[in-house]
mmCIF file of C-alpha atoms and ligand atoms in Angstrom:
data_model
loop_
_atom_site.group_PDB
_atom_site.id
_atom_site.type_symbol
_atom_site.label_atom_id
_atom_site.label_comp_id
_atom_site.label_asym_id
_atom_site.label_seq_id
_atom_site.Cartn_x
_atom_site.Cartn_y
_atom_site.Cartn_z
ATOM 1 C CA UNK L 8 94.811 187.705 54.630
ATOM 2 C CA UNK L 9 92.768 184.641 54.340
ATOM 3 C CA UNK L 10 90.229 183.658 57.412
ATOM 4 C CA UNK L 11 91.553 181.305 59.459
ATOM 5 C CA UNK L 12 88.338 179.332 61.118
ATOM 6 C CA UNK L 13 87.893 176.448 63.434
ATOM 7 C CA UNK L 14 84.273 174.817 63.093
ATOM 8 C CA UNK L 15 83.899 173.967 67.076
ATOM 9 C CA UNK L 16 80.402 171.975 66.324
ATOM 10 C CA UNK L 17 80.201 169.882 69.155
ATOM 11 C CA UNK L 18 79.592 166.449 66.516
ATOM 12 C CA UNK L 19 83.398 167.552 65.243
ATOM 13 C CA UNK L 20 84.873 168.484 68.541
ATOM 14 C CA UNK L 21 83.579 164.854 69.626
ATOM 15 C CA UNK L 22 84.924 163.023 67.019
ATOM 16 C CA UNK L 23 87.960 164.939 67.035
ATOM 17 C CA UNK L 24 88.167 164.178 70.937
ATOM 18 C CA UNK L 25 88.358 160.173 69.685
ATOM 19 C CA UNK L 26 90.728 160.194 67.376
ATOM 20 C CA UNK L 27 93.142 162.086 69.101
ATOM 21 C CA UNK L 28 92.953 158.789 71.727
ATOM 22 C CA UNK L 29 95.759 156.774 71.590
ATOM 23 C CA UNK L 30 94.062 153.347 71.783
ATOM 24 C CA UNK L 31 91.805 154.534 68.910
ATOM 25 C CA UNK L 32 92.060 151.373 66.302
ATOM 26 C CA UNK L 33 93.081 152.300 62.838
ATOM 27 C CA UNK L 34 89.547 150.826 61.986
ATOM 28 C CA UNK L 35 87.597 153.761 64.230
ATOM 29 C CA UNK L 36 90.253 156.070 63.084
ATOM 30 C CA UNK L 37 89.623 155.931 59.392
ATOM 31 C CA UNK L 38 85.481 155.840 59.416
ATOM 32 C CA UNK L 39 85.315 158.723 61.852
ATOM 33 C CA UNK L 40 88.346 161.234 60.066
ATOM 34 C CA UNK L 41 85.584 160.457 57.250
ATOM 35 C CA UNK L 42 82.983 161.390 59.418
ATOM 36 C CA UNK L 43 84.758 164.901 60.450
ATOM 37 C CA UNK L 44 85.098 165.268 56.534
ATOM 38 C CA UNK L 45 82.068 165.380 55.617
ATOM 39 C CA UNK L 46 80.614 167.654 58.660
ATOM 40 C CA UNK L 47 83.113 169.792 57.956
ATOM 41 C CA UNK L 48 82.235 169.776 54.336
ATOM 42 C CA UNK L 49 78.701 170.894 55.623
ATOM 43 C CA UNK L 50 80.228 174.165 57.209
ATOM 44 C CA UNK L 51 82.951 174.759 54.574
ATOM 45 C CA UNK L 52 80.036 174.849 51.702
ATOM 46 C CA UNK L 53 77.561 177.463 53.367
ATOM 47 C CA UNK L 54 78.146 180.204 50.669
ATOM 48 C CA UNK L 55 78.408 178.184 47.887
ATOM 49 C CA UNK L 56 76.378 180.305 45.106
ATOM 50 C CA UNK L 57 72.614 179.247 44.306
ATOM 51 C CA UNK L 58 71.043 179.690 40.920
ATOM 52 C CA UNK L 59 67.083 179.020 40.652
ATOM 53 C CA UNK L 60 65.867 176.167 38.575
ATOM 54 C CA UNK L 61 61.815 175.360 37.070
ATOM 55 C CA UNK L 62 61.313 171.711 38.090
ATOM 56 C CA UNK L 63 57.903 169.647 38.285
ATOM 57 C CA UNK L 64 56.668 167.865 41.580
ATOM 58 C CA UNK L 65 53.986 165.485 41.148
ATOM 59 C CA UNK L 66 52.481 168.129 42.166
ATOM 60 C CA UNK L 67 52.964 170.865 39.847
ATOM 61 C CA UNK L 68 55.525 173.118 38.357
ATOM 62 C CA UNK L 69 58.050 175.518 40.763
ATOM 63 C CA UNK L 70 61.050 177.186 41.385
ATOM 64 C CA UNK L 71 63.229 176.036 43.896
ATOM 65 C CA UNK L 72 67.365 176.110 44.159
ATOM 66 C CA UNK L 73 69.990 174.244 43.189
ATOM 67 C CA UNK L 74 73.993 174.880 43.334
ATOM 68 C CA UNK L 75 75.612 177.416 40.604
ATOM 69 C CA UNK L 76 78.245 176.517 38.343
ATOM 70 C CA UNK L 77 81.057 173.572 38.144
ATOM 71 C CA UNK L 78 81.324 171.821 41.193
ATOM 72 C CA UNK L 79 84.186 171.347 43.220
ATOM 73 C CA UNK L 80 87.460 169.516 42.753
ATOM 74 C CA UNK L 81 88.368 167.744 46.295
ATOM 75 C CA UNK L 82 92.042 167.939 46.190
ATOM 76 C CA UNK L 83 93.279 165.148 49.009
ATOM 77 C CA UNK L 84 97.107 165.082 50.019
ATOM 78 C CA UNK L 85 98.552 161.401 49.985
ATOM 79 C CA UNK L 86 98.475 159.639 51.837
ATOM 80 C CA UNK L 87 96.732 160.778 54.975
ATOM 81 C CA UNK L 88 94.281 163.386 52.474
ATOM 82 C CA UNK L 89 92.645 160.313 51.719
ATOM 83 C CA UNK L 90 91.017 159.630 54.680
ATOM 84 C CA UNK L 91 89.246 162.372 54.670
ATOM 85 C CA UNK L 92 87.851 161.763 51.214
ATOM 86 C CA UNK L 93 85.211 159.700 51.418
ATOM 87 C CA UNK L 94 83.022 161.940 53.883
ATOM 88 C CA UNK L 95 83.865 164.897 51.809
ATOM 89 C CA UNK L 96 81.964 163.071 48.642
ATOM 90 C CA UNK L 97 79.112 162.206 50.423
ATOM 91 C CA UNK L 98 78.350 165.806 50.938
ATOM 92 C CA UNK L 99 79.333 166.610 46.874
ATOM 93 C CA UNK L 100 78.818 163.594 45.088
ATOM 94 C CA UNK L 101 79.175 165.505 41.982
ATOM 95 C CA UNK L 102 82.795 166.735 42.733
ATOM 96 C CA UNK L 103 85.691 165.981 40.975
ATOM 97 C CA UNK L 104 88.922 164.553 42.726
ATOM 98 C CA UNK L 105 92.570 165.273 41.863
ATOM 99 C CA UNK L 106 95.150 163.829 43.848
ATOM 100 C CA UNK L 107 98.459 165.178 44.876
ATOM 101 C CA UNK L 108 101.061 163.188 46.385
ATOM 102 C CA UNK L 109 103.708 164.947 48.976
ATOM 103 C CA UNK L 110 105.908 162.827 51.858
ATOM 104 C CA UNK L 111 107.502 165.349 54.667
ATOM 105 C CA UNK L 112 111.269 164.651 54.644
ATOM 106 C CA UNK L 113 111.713 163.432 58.505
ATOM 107 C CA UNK L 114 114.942 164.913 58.656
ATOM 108 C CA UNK L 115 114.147 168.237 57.214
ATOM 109 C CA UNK L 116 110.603 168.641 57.348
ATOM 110 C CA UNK L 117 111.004 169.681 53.635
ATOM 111 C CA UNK L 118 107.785 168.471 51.499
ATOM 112 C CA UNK L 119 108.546 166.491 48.252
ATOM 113 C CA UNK L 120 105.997 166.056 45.493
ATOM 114 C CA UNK L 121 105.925 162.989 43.865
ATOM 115 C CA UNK L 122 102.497 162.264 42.127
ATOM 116 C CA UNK L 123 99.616 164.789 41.016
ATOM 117 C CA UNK L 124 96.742 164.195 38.918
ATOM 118 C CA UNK L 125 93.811 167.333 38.367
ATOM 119 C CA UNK L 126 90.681 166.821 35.805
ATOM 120 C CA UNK L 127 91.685 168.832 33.062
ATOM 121 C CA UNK L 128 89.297 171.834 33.651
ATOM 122 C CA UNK L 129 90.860 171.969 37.352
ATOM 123 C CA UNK L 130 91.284 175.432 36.407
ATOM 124 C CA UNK L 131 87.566 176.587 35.986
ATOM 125 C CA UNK L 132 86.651 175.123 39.289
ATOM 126 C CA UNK L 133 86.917 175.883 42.968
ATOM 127 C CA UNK L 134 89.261 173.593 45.023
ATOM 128 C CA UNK L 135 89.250 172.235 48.526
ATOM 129 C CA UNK L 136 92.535 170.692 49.306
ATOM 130 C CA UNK L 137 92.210 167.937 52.526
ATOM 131 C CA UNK L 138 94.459 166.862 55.106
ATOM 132 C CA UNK L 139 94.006 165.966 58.276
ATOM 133 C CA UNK L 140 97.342 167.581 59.753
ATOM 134 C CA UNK L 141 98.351 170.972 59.183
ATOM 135 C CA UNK L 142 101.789 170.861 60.512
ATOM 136 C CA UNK L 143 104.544 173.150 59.144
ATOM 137 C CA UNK L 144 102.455 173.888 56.725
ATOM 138 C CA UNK L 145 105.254 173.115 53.909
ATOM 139 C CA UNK L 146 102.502 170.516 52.138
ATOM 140 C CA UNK L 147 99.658 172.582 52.165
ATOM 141 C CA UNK L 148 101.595 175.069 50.326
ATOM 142 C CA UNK L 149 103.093 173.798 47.721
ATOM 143 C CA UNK L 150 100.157 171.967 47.009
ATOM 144 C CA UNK L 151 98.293 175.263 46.777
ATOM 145 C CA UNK L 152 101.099 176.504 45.125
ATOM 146 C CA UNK L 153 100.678 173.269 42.319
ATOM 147 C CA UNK L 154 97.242 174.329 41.830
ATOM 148 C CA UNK L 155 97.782 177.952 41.286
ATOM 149 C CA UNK L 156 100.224 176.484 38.609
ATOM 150 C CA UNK L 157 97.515 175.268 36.694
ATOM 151 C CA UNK L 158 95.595 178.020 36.808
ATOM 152 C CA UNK L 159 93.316 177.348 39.845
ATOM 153 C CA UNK L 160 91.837 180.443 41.276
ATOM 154 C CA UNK L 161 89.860 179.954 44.306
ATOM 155 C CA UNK L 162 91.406 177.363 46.634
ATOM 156 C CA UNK L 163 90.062 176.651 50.233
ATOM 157 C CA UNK L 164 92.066 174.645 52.734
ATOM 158 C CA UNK L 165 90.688 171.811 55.153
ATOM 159 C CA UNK L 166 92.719 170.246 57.651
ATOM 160 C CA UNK L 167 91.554 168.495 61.124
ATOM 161 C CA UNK L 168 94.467 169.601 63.579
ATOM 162 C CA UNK L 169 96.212 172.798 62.787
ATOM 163 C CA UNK L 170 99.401 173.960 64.710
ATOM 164 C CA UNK L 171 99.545 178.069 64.514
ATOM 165 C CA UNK L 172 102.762 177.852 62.947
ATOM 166 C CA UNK L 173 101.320 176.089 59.903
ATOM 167 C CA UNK L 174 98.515 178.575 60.003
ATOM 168 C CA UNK L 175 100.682 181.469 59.890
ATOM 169 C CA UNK L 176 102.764 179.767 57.271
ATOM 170 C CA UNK L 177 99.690 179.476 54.930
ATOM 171 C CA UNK L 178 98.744 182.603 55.371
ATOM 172 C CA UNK L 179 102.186 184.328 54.264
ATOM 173 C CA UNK L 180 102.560 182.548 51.199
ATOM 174 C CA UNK L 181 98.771 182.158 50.215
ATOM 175 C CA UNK L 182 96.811 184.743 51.958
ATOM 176 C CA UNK L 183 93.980 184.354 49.520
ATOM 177 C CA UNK L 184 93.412 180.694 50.688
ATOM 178 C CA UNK L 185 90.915 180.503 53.252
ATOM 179 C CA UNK L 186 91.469 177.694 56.378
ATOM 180 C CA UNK L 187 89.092 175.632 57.795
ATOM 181 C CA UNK L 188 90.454 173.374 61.069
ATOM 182 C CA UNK L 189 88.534 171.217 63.677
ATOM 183 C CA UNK L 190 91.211 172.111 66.248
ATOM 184 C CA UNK L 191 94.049 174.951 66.535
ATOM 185 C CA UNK L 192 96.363 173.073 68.970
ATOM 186 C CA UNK L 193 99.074 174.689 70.887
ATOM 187 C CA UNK L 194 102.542 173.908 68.905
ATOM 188 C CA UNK L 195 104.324 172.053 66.986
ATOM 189 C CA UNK L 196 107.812 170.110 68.621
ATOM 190 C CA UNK L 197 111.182 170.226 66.963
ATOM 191 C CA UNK L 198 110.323 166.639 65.568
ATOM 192 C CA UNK L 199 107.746 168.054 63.760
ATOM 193 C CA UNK L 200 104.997 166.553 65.121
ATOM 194 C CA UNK L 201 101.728 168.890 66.550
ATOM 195 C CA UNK L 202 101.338 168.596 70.154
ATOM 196 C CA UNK L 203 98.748 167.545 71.592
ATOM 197 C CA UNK L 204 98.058 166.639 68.219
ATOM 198 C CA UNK L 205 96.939 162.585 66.833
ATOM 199 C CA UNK L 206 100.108 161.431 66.029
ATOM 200 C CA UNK L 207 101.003 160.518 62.389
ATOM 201 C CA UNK L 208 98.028 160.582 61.014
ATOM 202 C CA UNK L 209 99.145 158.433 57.700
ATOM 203 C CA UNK L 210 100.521 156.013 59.805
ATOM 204 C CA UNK L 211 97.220 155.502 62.210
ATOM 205 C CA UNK L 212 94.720 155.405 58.840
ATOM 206 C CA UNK L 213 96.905 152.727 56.887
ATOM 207 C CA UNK L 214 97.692 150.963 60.350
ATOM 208 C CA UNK L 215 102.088 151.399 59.337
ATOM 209 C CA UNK L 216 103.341 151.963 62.234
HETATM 210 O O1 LIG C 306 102.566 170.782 57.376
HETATM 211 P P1 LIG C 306 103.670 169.804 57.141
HETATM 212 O O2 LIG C 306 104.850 170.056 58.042
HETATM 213 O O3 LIG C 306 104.066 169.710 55.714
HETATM 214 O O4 LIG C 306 103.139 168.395 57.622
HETATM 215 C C1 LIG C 306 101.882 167.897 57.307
HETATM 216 C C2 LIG C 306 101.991 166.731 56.385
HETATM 217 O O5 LIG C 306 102.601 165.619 57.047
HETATM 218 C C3 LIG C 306 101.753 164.469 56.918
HETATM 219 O O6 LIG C 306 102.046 163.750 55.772
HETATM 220 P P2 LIG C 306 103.307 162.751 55.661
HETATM 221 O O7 LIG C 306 104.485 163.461 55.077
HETATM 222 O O8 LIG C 306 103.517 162.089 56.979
HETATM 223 O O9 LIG C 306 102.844 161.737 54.578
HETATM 224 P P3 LIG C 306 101.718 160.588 54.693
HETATM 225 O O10 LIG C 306 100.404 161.295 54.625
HETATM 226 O O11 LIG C 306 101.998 159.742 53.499
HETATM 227 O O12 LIG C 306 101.913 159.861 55.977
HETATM 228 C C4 LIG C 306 100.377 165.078 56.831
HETATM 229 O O13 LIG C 306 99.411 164.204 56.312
HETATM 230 C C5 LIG C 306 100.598 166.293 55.977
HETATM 231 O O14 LIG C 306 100.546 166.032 54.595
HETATM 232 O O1 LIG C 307 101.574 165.767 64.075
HETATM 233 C C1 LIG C 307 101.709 165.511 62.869
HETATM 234 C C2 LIG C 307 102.469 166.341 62.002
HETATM 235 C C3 LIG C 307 102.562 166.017 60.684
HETATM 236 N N1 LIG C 307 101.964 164.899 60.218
HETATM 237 C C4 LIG C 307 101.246 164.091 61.031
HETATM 238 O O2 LIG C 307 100.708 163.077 60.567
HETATM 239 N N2 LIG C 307 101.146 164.398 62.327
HETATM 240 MG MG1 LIG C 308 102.642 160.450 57.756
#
């Protein structure tokens, strides 16, 4: 089964602790589910494979580190994916993005694809799908299972609020992904929504509702 982890840094558990205010704007919203992104990035990376490299100072020659093989693909969910983007790049400049689209039915709770677009050597390279909310987890999946389509072999998840029902969804039908959260919360409700949750997090980044 894949690890389920939640990076408790006190930095994330702070920021977390604001956006999960309801009189958050949609301005403070967006900059600090960045924010999480990227320090979450920072904890998600630690094993990433190092290869050593000669380089000159102005010093004098050396051999120091640098990161082995292709680097990532970011893989954001629209919409709400997105706003976790932009801190996720500042850590990997270098990565690649490809973007899958998926809206939640609000009747059903069913997912429904309807855009995805992966650099064309998607398959050679790890993936970190992002989205803040981890609810059913009916997104997550079948955007992991998109990626496995195309050949993608080592996918990590990365989600700010988790409910344990998406968890244990994620883990039934992908057990090889691994899960990084910034919060388990307790449940989700019949609407769908996580409790104590942020609310629609789509909604508060892109100020609709
Ligand atoms: O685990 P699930 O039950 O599938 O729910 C989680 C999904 O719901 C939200 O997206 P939404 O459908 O609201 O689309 P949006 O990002 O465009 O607002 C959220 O951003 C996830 O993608
Ligand atoms: O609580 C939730 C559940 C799904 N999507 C959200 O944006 N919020
Ligand atoms: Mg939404």
């Amino acid at each position: 089964m894949g690890k389920f982890t939640v990076l408790n840094h006190p930095l994330i558990q702070h920021k977390l602790t604001i956006i999960r205010r309801k009189e958050t704007s949609s301005n403070e919203f967006r900059r600090i589910v960045g924010e999480i992104g990227g320090l979450m990035t920072y904890e998600i990376t630690r094993d990433l494979p190092l290869k050593d490299v000669e380089i000159e100072t102005p010093i004098g020659k050396t051999t120091q580190k640098e990161i082995a093989g292709k680097k990532m693909t970011i893989v954001p969910i629209l919409r709400a994916g997105i706003g976790m983007l932009n801190g996720v790049m500042e850590m990997i400049p270098s990565a690649k993005v490809g973007v899958i689209g998926m809206y939640r039915d609000e009747e059903t709770l069913t997912p429904h694809e309807y855009f995805c677009k992966m650099p064309k050597d998607v398959a050679e390279r790890e993936c970190l799908v992002v989205d803040p909310m981890l609810a059913t987890g009916g997104s997550a999946n079948m955007a992991i299972g998109a990626l496995k389509k195309r050949g993608v072999k080592v996918i990590k998840l990365a989600v700010l609020v988790a409910a344990p029902e998406g968890v244990k969804a994620i883990q039934e039908e992908n057990p090889d992904v691994d899960i990084y959260a910034a919060a388990e919360d307790e449940k989700l409700l019949p609407n769908g929504y996580i409790t104590p949750g942020l609310g629609d997090a789509g909604d508060r980044l892109f100020g609709t509702k």
